[in-house]
Amino acid sequence: MNTQALIDTAQALVADHKGLLAMDESTPTCNRRFAALGIPQTEDARRAWRELIIVTRGLNECISGVILYDETIRQHTQEGTSFLNVLIESGILAGIKVDMGAKEVPEHPGEKITAGLDGLSERLAEYAQMGARFAKWRAVFAIGEALPGHPCIEANAHALACYAALCQDAGLVPVVEPEVLMTGTHTLARCQEVTVQVLTSVFHHLQEQEVMLEGIILKPNMVLPGLNCAEHSTADAVTDATIACLLQVVPVTVPGIAFLSGGQSPQMASSRLNALNTVSKTPLPWALTFSFARAIQQPALEIWHGENVNVEAAQAALLHRARCNHAARRGAYTDAMEQSNP
Ligand code: 13P
């Protein structure tokens, strides 16, 4: 294992106030988002959408790495350049989603365990050889009265740690994504409690599997009340709960924490990231950045609508969100930035 190369890649992913763009929706998820807007659910439409994203001029000023999906990492632009080469030439690191999705557990209704360890070493070796520099694996945890259960947390944390160890063996930086979902009526305090529980288990397993923490990126949820929670939480309460949770659980050797957006509106995600980067009185041990999918892509997808004539306007909207989050990383995001939204 080339320890220094892994550390350098992890550092590069969080350098210069940049963050990650997740564009690794599986085919069913991408198709679902297209269907909601009446965009054809074809391989060529998915290819065209992903080309629109990666050729956006200026994206490399805000985005350090993009996360691709197996179909996407093999695709080419209309002109025949591989997506990987487009990214490499613009100085953006390529990442790849390597889990095979969160699967229902028959004996535990409402819980899911992420699959994908079978054959993972071989897949990682292929992606590394193609030019990928990092990978992603997502586990999901729903909050309910008795959820998530201990066995579900343990099984997912164990799988995340196995994945992370195999990634580092293959020379890829693992992005470790345990997502506590926003769906539900739970309070902010309950989300904090569950997120602490989940992250504690994840770091226990990472350490047990001897994963080098200086060579990972953690991709957690922000600590938020459930979407249908009756209690209002102030912006400060959300920031404080998120920082308290991370300080309690995340070792200082982890170089970066890149939040998922999880269904927050793009503006909320930027504004909360901004607050997280301004509120702390003492410097935090890790970089706090973004690894958003919907909160960067959605406005642009709605403008594009599958039509060539909308490509430029969609790229402007995409770049706008990337710039807002780049600003939020250094606490420089303002409402005025939204007013200048193209
Ligand atoms: P969202 O930012 O849309 O939550 O997606 C992040 C992600 O990569 C989910 O795996």
Short mmCIF file of C-alpha atoms and ligand atoms in Angstrom, two decimals:
data_model
loop_
_atom_site.label_atom_id
_atom_site.label_comp_id
_atom_site.label_asym_id
_atom_site.label_seq_id
_atom_site.Cartn_x
_atom_site.Cartn_y
_atom_site.Cartn_z
CA MET A 1 0.00 0.00 0.00
CA ASN A 2 1.39 3.42 -0.97
CA THR A 3 0.45 5.29 2.20
CA GLN A 4 1.75 8.67 1.08
CA ALA A 5 -0.15 8.54 -2.23
CA LEU A 6 -3.41 7.85 -0.36
CA ILE A 7 -2.76 10.71 2.04
CA ASP A 8 -1.95 13.04 -0.88
CA THR A 9 -5.17 12.10 -2.70
CA ALA A 10 -7.31 12.59 0.42
CA GLN A 11 -5.66 15.97 1.01
CA ALA A 12 -6.16 16.96 -2.63
CA LEU A 13 -9.89 16.19 -2.36
CA VAL A 14 -10.31 18.82 0.36
CA ALA A 15 -7.67 21.36 -0.78
CA ASP A 16 -8.32 24.96 -1.89
CA HIS A 17 -11.80 25.10 -0.36
CA LYS A 18 -13.05 22.71 -3.03
CA GLY A 19 -15.49 19.85 -2.59
CA LEU A 20 -16.89 16.81 -4.37
CA LEU A 21 -19.68 16.49 -6.87
CA ALA A 22 -21.57 13.20 -6.64
CA MET A 23 -22.88 12.18 -10.08
CA ASP A 24 -22.94 8.47 -9.32
CA GLU A 25 -26.68 7.85 -9.34
CA SER A 26 -27.36 4.24 -10.24
CA THR A 27 -29.29 3.75 -13.48
CA PRO A 28 -32.64 3.27 -11.67
CA THR A 29 -32.09 6.41 -9.55
CA CYS A 30 -31.00 8.51 -12.52
CA ASN A 31 -33.98 7.23 -14.53
CA ARG A 32 -36.34 8.10 -11.67
CA ARG A 33 -35.06 11.69 -11.61
CA PHE A 34 -35.34 11.91 -15.41
CA ALA A 35 -38.88 10.44 -15.38
CA ALA A 36 -40.03 13.09 -12.88
CA LEU A 37 -39.10 15.74 -15.46
CA GLY A 38 -40.23 13.85 -18.57
CA ILE A 39 -36.65 13.26 -19.79
CA PRO A 40 -36.20 10.02 -21.76
CA GLN A 41 -34.69 7.26 -19.62
CA THR A 42 -32.12 6.08 -22.12
CA GLU A 43 -28.41 5.43 -21.93
CA ASP A 44 -27.81 8.27 -24.36
CA ALA A 45 -29.81 10.75 -22.28
CA ARG A 46 -27.85 9.73 -19.18
CA ARG A 47 -24.62 10.10 -21.15
CA ALA A 48 -25.63 13.52 -22.46
CA TRP A 49 -26.50 14.73 -18.95
CA ARG A 50 -23.22 13.54 -17.50
CA GLU A 51 -21.29 15.08 -20.44
CA LEU A 52 -23.03 18.39 -19.81
CA ILE A 53 -21.78 18.27 -16.22
CA ILE A 54 -18.17 17.31 -16.76
CA VAL A 55 -17.49 19.73 -19.63
CA THR A 56 -18.85 22.72 -17.67
CA ARG A 57 -16.14 25.40 -17.84
CA GLY A 58 -14.90 26.56 -14.46
CA LEU A 59 -16.15 23.49 -12.57
CA ASN A 60 -12.54 22.65 -11.69
CA GLU A 61 -12.23 25.92 -9.74
CA CYS A 62 -14.76 24.64 -7.19
CA ILE A 63 -14.78 20.85 -7.53
CA SER A 64 -11.81 18.66 -6.60
CA GLY A 65 -13.35 15.32 -7.48
CA VAL A 66 -16.45 13.82 -9.07
CA ILE A 67 -17.98 10.48 -8.19
CA LEU A 68 -18.98 8.43 -11.23
CA TYR A 69 -21.09 5.31 -11.73
CA ASP A 70 -19.93 2.17 -13.54
CA GLU A 71 -21.87 3.10 -16.70
CA THR A 72 -20.48 6.66 -16.64
CA ILE A 73 -16.81 5.88 -16.08
CA ARG A 74 -16.87 3.96 -19.38
CA GLN A 75 -18.61 6.69 -21.40
CA HIS A 76 -17.29 9.26 -23.88
CA THR A 77 -18.25 12.75 -24.98
CA GLN A 78 -20.09 13.24 -28.25
CA GLU A 79 -16.69 14.06 -29.76
CA GLY A 80 -15.22 10.77 -28.56
CA THR A 81 -13.06 11.79 -25.57
CA SER A 82 -13.45 9.49 -22.59
CA PHE A 83 -15.10 11.11 -19.58
CA LEU A 84 -12.05 10.07 -17.56
CA ASN A 85 -9.74 12.01 -19.88
CA VAL A 86 -11.96 15.09 -19.74
CA LEU A 87 -11.69 15.00 -15.95
CA ILE A 88 -7.97 14.28 -15.85
CA GLU A 89 -7.28 17.15 -18.28
CA SER A 90 -9.27 19.58 -16.14
CA GLY A 91 -7.50 18.49 -12.95
CA ILE A 92 -10.58 16.92 -11.37
CA LEU A 93 -10.01 13.58 -9.61
CA ALA A 94 -12.28 10.74 -10.69
CA GLY A 95 -14.06 8.64 -8.10
CA ILE A 96 -16.36 5.66 -8.50
CA LYS A 97 -19.34 4.30 -6.62
CA VAL A 98 -18.56 0.68 -5.83
CA ASP A 99 -21.38 -0.51 -3.60
CA MET A 100 -24.22 -2.49 -5.17
CA GLY A 101 -27.01 -0.69 -3.37
CA ALA A 102 -28.79 -0.89 -0.02
CA LYS A 103 -30.92 -4.06 0.17
CA GLU A 104 -33.94 -4.77 2.34
CA VAL A 105 -33.37 -7.15 5.26
CA PRO A 106 -36.39 -9.51 5.37
CA GLU A 107 -36.24 -10.11 9.15
CA HIS A 108 -35.82 -6.40 9.90
CA PRO A 109 -38.50 -4.31 8.19
CA GLY A 110 -37.38 -0.75 7.45
CA GLU A 111 -33.68 -1.57 7.62
CA LYS A 112 -31.23 -1.97 4.76
CA ILE A 113 -27.78 -3.46 4.43
CA THR A 114 -25.52 -2.38 1.60
CA ALA A 115 -24.29 -5.13 -0.73
CA GLY A 116 -21.21 -5.26 -2.93
CA LEU A 117 -18.28 -6.93 -1.16
CA ASP A 118 -18.33 -9.95 -3.52
CA GLY A 119 -15.74 -9.44 -6.23
CA LEU A 120 -14.94 -5.97 -4.90
CA SER A 121 -11.12 -6.38 -5.04
CA GLU A 122 -11.27 -7.19 -8.74
CA ARG A 123 -13.57 -4.25 -9.48
CA LEU A 124 -11.36 -1.87 -7.49
CA ALA A 125 -8.26 -3.05 -9.34
CA GLU A 126 -9.97 -2.40 -12.68
CA TYR A 127 -11.14 1.10 -11.69
CA ALA A 128 -7.69 2.00 -10.32
CA GLN A 129 -6.10 0.81 -13.55
CA MET A 130 -8.58 2.94 -15.55
CA GLY A 131 -7.49 6.05 -13.60
CA ALA A 132 -9.95 6.38 -10.70
CA ARG A 133 -8.33 7.80 -7.55
CA PHE A 134 -11.07 7.31 -4.99
CA ALA A 135 -14.24 5.31 -4.39
CA LYS A 136 -17.54 5.57 -2.55
CA TRP A 137 -19.73 3.17 -0.57
CA ARG A 138 -23.03 4.29 0.95
CA ALA A 139 -24.88 2.72 3.87
CA VAL A 140 -28.31 4.05 4.88
CA PHE A 141 -29.99 4.16 8.27
CA ALA A 142 -33.65 5.07 8.72
CA ILE A 143 -34.74 6.49 12.06
CA GLY A 144 -37.85 4.99 13.64
CA GLU A 145 -39.00 4.10 17.11
CA ALA A 146 -36.78 1.02 17.25
CA LEU A 147 -34.65 1.91 14.23
CA PRO A 148 -31.89 1.60 13.38
CA GLY A 149 -31.32 -1.64 15.25
CA HIS A 150 -27.91 -2.61 16.59
CA PRO A 151 -27.42 -5.55 14.14
CA CYS A 152 -28.13 -3.29 11.15
CA ILE A 153 -25.65 -0.66 12.36
CA GLU A 154 -23.00 -3.30 12.99
CA ALA A 155 -23.48 -5.07 9.65
CA ASN A 156 -23.26 -1.83 7.67
CA ALA A 157 -20.30 -0.50 9.66
CA HIS A 158 -18.46 -3.78 9.20
CA ALA A 159 -19.09 -3.71 5.43
CA LEU A 160 -17.96 -0.06 5.21
CA ALA A 161 -14.71 -0.96 6.97
CA CYS A 162 -14.08 -4.00 4.71
CA TYR A 163 -14.69 -1.80 1.68
CA ALA A 164 -12.37 0.92 3.02
CA ALA A 165 -9.55 -1.55 3.70
CA LEU A 166 -9.87 -3.07 0.21
CA CYS A 167 -9.88 0.41 -1.37
CA GLN A 168 -6.66 1.40 0.34
CA ASP A 169 -5.05 -1.91 -0.75
CA ALA A 170 -6.01 -1.01 -4.32
CA GLY A 171 -4.57 2.53 -3.98
CA LEU A 172 -7.98 4.24 -3.88
CA VAL A 173 -9.09 6.65 -1.16
CA PRO A 174 -12.33 5.38 0.37
CA VAL A 175 -15.15 7.87 0.78
CA VAL A 176 -17.01 6.32 3.71
CA GLU A 177 -20.69 7.25 3.57
CA PRO A 178 -22.95 6.28 6.45
CA GLU A 179 -26.17 8.23 5.81
CA VAL A 180 -28.75 8.71 8.55
CA LEU A 181 -31.85 9.56 6.53
CA MET A 182 -33.92 12.73 6.93
CA THR A 183 -37.20 10.91 6.32
CA GLY A 184 -39.43 10.80 9.39
CA THR A 185 -40.79 12.77 12.32
CA HIS A 186 -37.73 12.46 14.58
CA THR A 187 -36.25 15.42 16.43
CA LEU A 188 -32.83 17.00 15.99
CA ALA A 189 -31.72 15.39 19.28
CA ARG A 190 -32.75 11.94 18.04
CA CYS A 191 -30.81 12.42 14.78
CA GLN A 192 -27.78 13.44 16.82
CA GLU A 193 -28.10 10.37 19.04
CA VAL A 194 -28.39 8.01 16.05
CA THR A 195 -25.60 9.70 14.07
CA VAL A 196 -23.26 9.40 17.07
CA GLN A 197 -24.20 5.71 17.41
CA VAL A 198 -23.63 5.01 13.72
CA LEU A 199 -20.33 6.93 13.44
CA THR A 200 -19.02 5.34 16.65
CA SER A 201 -19.60 1.90 15.18
CA VAL A 202 -18.11 2.91 11.81
CA PHE A 203 -14.87 4.20 13.40
CA HIS A 204 -14.67 1.15 15.67
CA HIS A 205 -14.76 -1.13 12.62
CA LEU A 206 -12.41 1.07 10.56
CA GLN A 207 -9.84 0.88 13.34
CA GLU A 208 -10.35 -2.85 13.81
CA GLN A 209 -9.66 -3.38 10.09
CA GLU A 210 -6.58 -1.13 10.37
CA VAL A 211 -7.82 1.38 7.83
CA MET A 212 -5.42 4.32 7.67
CA LEU A 213 -7.64 7.21 8.76
CA GLU A 214 -5.34 9.84 7.21
CA GLY A 215 -6.29 8.30 3.85
CA ILE A 216 -10.09 8.38 4.00
CA ILE A 217 -12.84 10.97 3.55
CA LEU A 218 -15.92 10.68 5.77
CA LYS A 219 -19.21 11.48 4.02
CA PRO A 220 -21.88 11.82 6.69
CA ASN A 221 -25.27 13.49 6.94
CA MET A 222 -25.55 16.84 8.67
CA VAL A 223 -27.44 16.41 11.97
CA LEU A 224 -30.97 17.55 11.11
CA PRO A 225 -34.51 17.09 12.40
CA GLY A 226 -36.71 14.69 10.38
CA LEU A 227 -38.52 16.17 7.36
CA ASN A 228 -41.85 15.80 9.19
CA CYS A 229 -40.66 16.77 12.66
CA ALA A 230 -43.20 18.97 14.42
CA GLU A 231 -40.52 20.81 16.41
CA HIS A 232 -38.68 23.69 14.75
CA SER A 233 -34.87 23.70 15.07
CA THR A 234 -32.97 26.94 14.62
CA ALA A 235 -30.04 27.15 12.23
CA ASP A 236 -27.70 27.52 15.22
CA ALA A 237 -29.11 24.39 16.87
CA VAL A 238 -28.46 22.40 13.70
CA THR A 239 -24.90 23.68 13.44
CA ASP A 240 -24.17 23.03 17.11
CA ALA A 241 -25.63 19.51 17.00
CA THR A 242 -23.61 18.63 13.90
CA ILE A 243 -20.32 19.98 15.29
CA ALA A 244 -20.89 18.37 18.71
CA CYS A 245 -21.60 15.00 17.10
CA LEU A 246 -18.48 15.14 14.90
CA LEU A 247 -16.21 16.31 17.73
CA GLN A 248 -17.45 13.45 19.87
CA VAL A 249 -16.78 10.73 17.32
CA VAL A 250 -14.50 11.62 14.40
CA PRO A 251 -10.78 11.13 15.09
CA VAL A 252 -8.60 14.17 14.40
CA THR A 253 -6.50 12.18 11.93
CA VAL A 254 -9.36 12.13 9.39
CA PRO A 255 -8.43 14.86 6.88
CA GLY A 256 -11.87 15.73 5.59
CA ILE A 257 -15.58 15.47 6.18
CA ALA A 258 -17.64 15.91 3.01
CA PHE A 259 -21.35 16.14 3.75
CA LEU A 260 -24.08 14.65 1.58
CA SER A 261 -27.09 16.91 0.97
CA GLY A 262 -29.71 14.23 1.68
CA GLY A 263 -32.73 16.02 0.19
CA GLN A 264 -32.15 19.52 1.64
CA SER A 265 -32.83 22.32 -0.81
CA PRO A 266 -29.68 23.52 -2.59
CA GLN A 267 -29.80 26.86 -0.73
CA MET A 268 -30.27 25.19 2.67
CA ALA A 269 -27.36 22.85 2.03
CA SER A 270 -25.07 25.78 1.11
CA SER A 271 -26.24 27.91 3.99
CA ARG A 272 -25.74 25.12 6.55
CA LEU A 273 -22.30 24.27 5.17
CA ASN A 274 -21.44 27.95 5.43
CA ALA A 275 -22.60 28.06 9.06
CA LEU A 276 -20.59 24.94 9.89
CA ASN A 277 -17.50 26.70 8.55
CA THR A 278 -18.06 29.94 10.44
CA VAL A 279 -19.57 29.06 13.78
CA SER A 280 -16.77 27.20 15.49
CA LYS A 281 -14.74 29.41 17.80
CA THR A 282 -11.79 27.06 17.81
CA PRO A 283 -10.38 25.66 14.57
CA LEU A 284 -11.79 22.22 13.77
CA PRO A 285 -9.37 19.35 13.16
CA TRP A 286 -10.79 18.35 9.77
CA ALA A 287 -11.81 20.22 6.60
CA LEU A 288 -15.61 20.49 6.37
CA THR A 289 -16.71 20.33 2.75
CA PHE A 290 -19.45 19.04 0.47
CA SER A 291 -20.07 15.93 -1.59
CA PHE A 292 -23.51 16.86 -2.86
CA ALA A 293 -25.51 15.27 -5.66
CA ARG A 294 -29.02 16.76 -5.69
CA ALA A 295 -28.00 20.05 -4.05
CA ILE A 296 -25.65 20.75 -6.99
CA GLN A 297 -27.35 18.96 -9.88
CA GLN A 298 -31.10 19.42 -9.39
CA PRO A 299 -31.60 23.06 -10.51
CA ALA A 300 -29.46 22.40 -13.59
CA LEU A 301 -31.32 19.18 -14.40
CA GLU A 302 -34.64 21.03 -14.26
CA ILE A 303 -33.33 23.66 -16.70
CA TRP A 304 -31.76 21.13 -19.08
CA HIS A 305 -34.91 19.02 -19.38
CA GLY A 306 -33.20 16.78 -21.92
CA GLU A 307 -32.98 19.58 -24.53
CA ASN A 308 -29.79 20.62 -26.32
CA VAL A 309 -30.87 24.26 -26.47
CA ASN A 310 -30.81 24.40 -22.66
CA VAL A 311 -27.26 23.09 -22.19
CA GLU A 312 -25.61 26.47 -21.60
CA ALA A 313 -28.23 27.67 -19.13
CA ALA A 314 -28.05 24.37 -17.25
CA GLN A 315 -24.26 24.59 -17.06
CA ALA A 316 -24.54 28.14 -15.68
CA ALA A 317 -26.91 26.87 -12.95
CA LEU A 318 -24.60 23.97 -12.14
CA LEU A 319 -21.58 26.25 -11.88
CA HIS A 320 -23.57 28.64 -9.70
CA ARG A 321 -24.28 25.91 -7.14
CA ALA A 322 -20.67 24.73 -7.26
CA ARG A 323 -19.53 28.32 -6.61
CA CYS A 324 -22.00 28.77 -3.74
CA ASN A 325 -20.66 25.65 -2.03
CA HIS A 326 -17.05 26.62 -2.73
CA ALA A 327 -17.83 29.92 -0.99
CA ALA A 328 -19.62 28.13 1.87
CA ARG A 329 -16.47 26.16 2.59
CA ARG A 330 -14.70 29.35 3.57
CA GLY A 331 -17.73 30.96 5.23
CA ALA A 332 -18.16 33.39 2.33
CA TYR A 333 -21.61 32.26 1.08
CA THR A 334 -24.21 35.04 1.19
CA ASP A 335 -27.84 35.57 0.17
CA ALA A 336 -26.55 38.05 -2.38
CA MET A 337 -24.90 35.17 -4.24
CA GLU A 338 -28.34 33.65 -4.77
CA GLN A 339 -29.69 36.93 -6.13
CA SER A 340 -27.03 36.84 -8.84
CA ASN A 341 -28.22 33.31 -9.73
CA PRO A 342 -28.26 33.04 -13.54
P1 13P B 1 -27.29 13.83 -2.10
O1 13P B 1 -26.34 14.99 -1.92
O2 13P B 1 -28.31 14.04 -3.17
O3 13P B 1 -27.86 13.36 -0.81
O4 13P B 1 -26.42 12.63 -2.64
C1 13P B 1 -25.20 12.34 -2.06
C2 13P B 1 -24.82 10.98 -2.41
O5 13P B 1 -23.77 10.77 -2.97
C3 13P B 1 -25.72 9.87 -2.05
O6 13P B 1 -25.02 8.67 -2.12
#
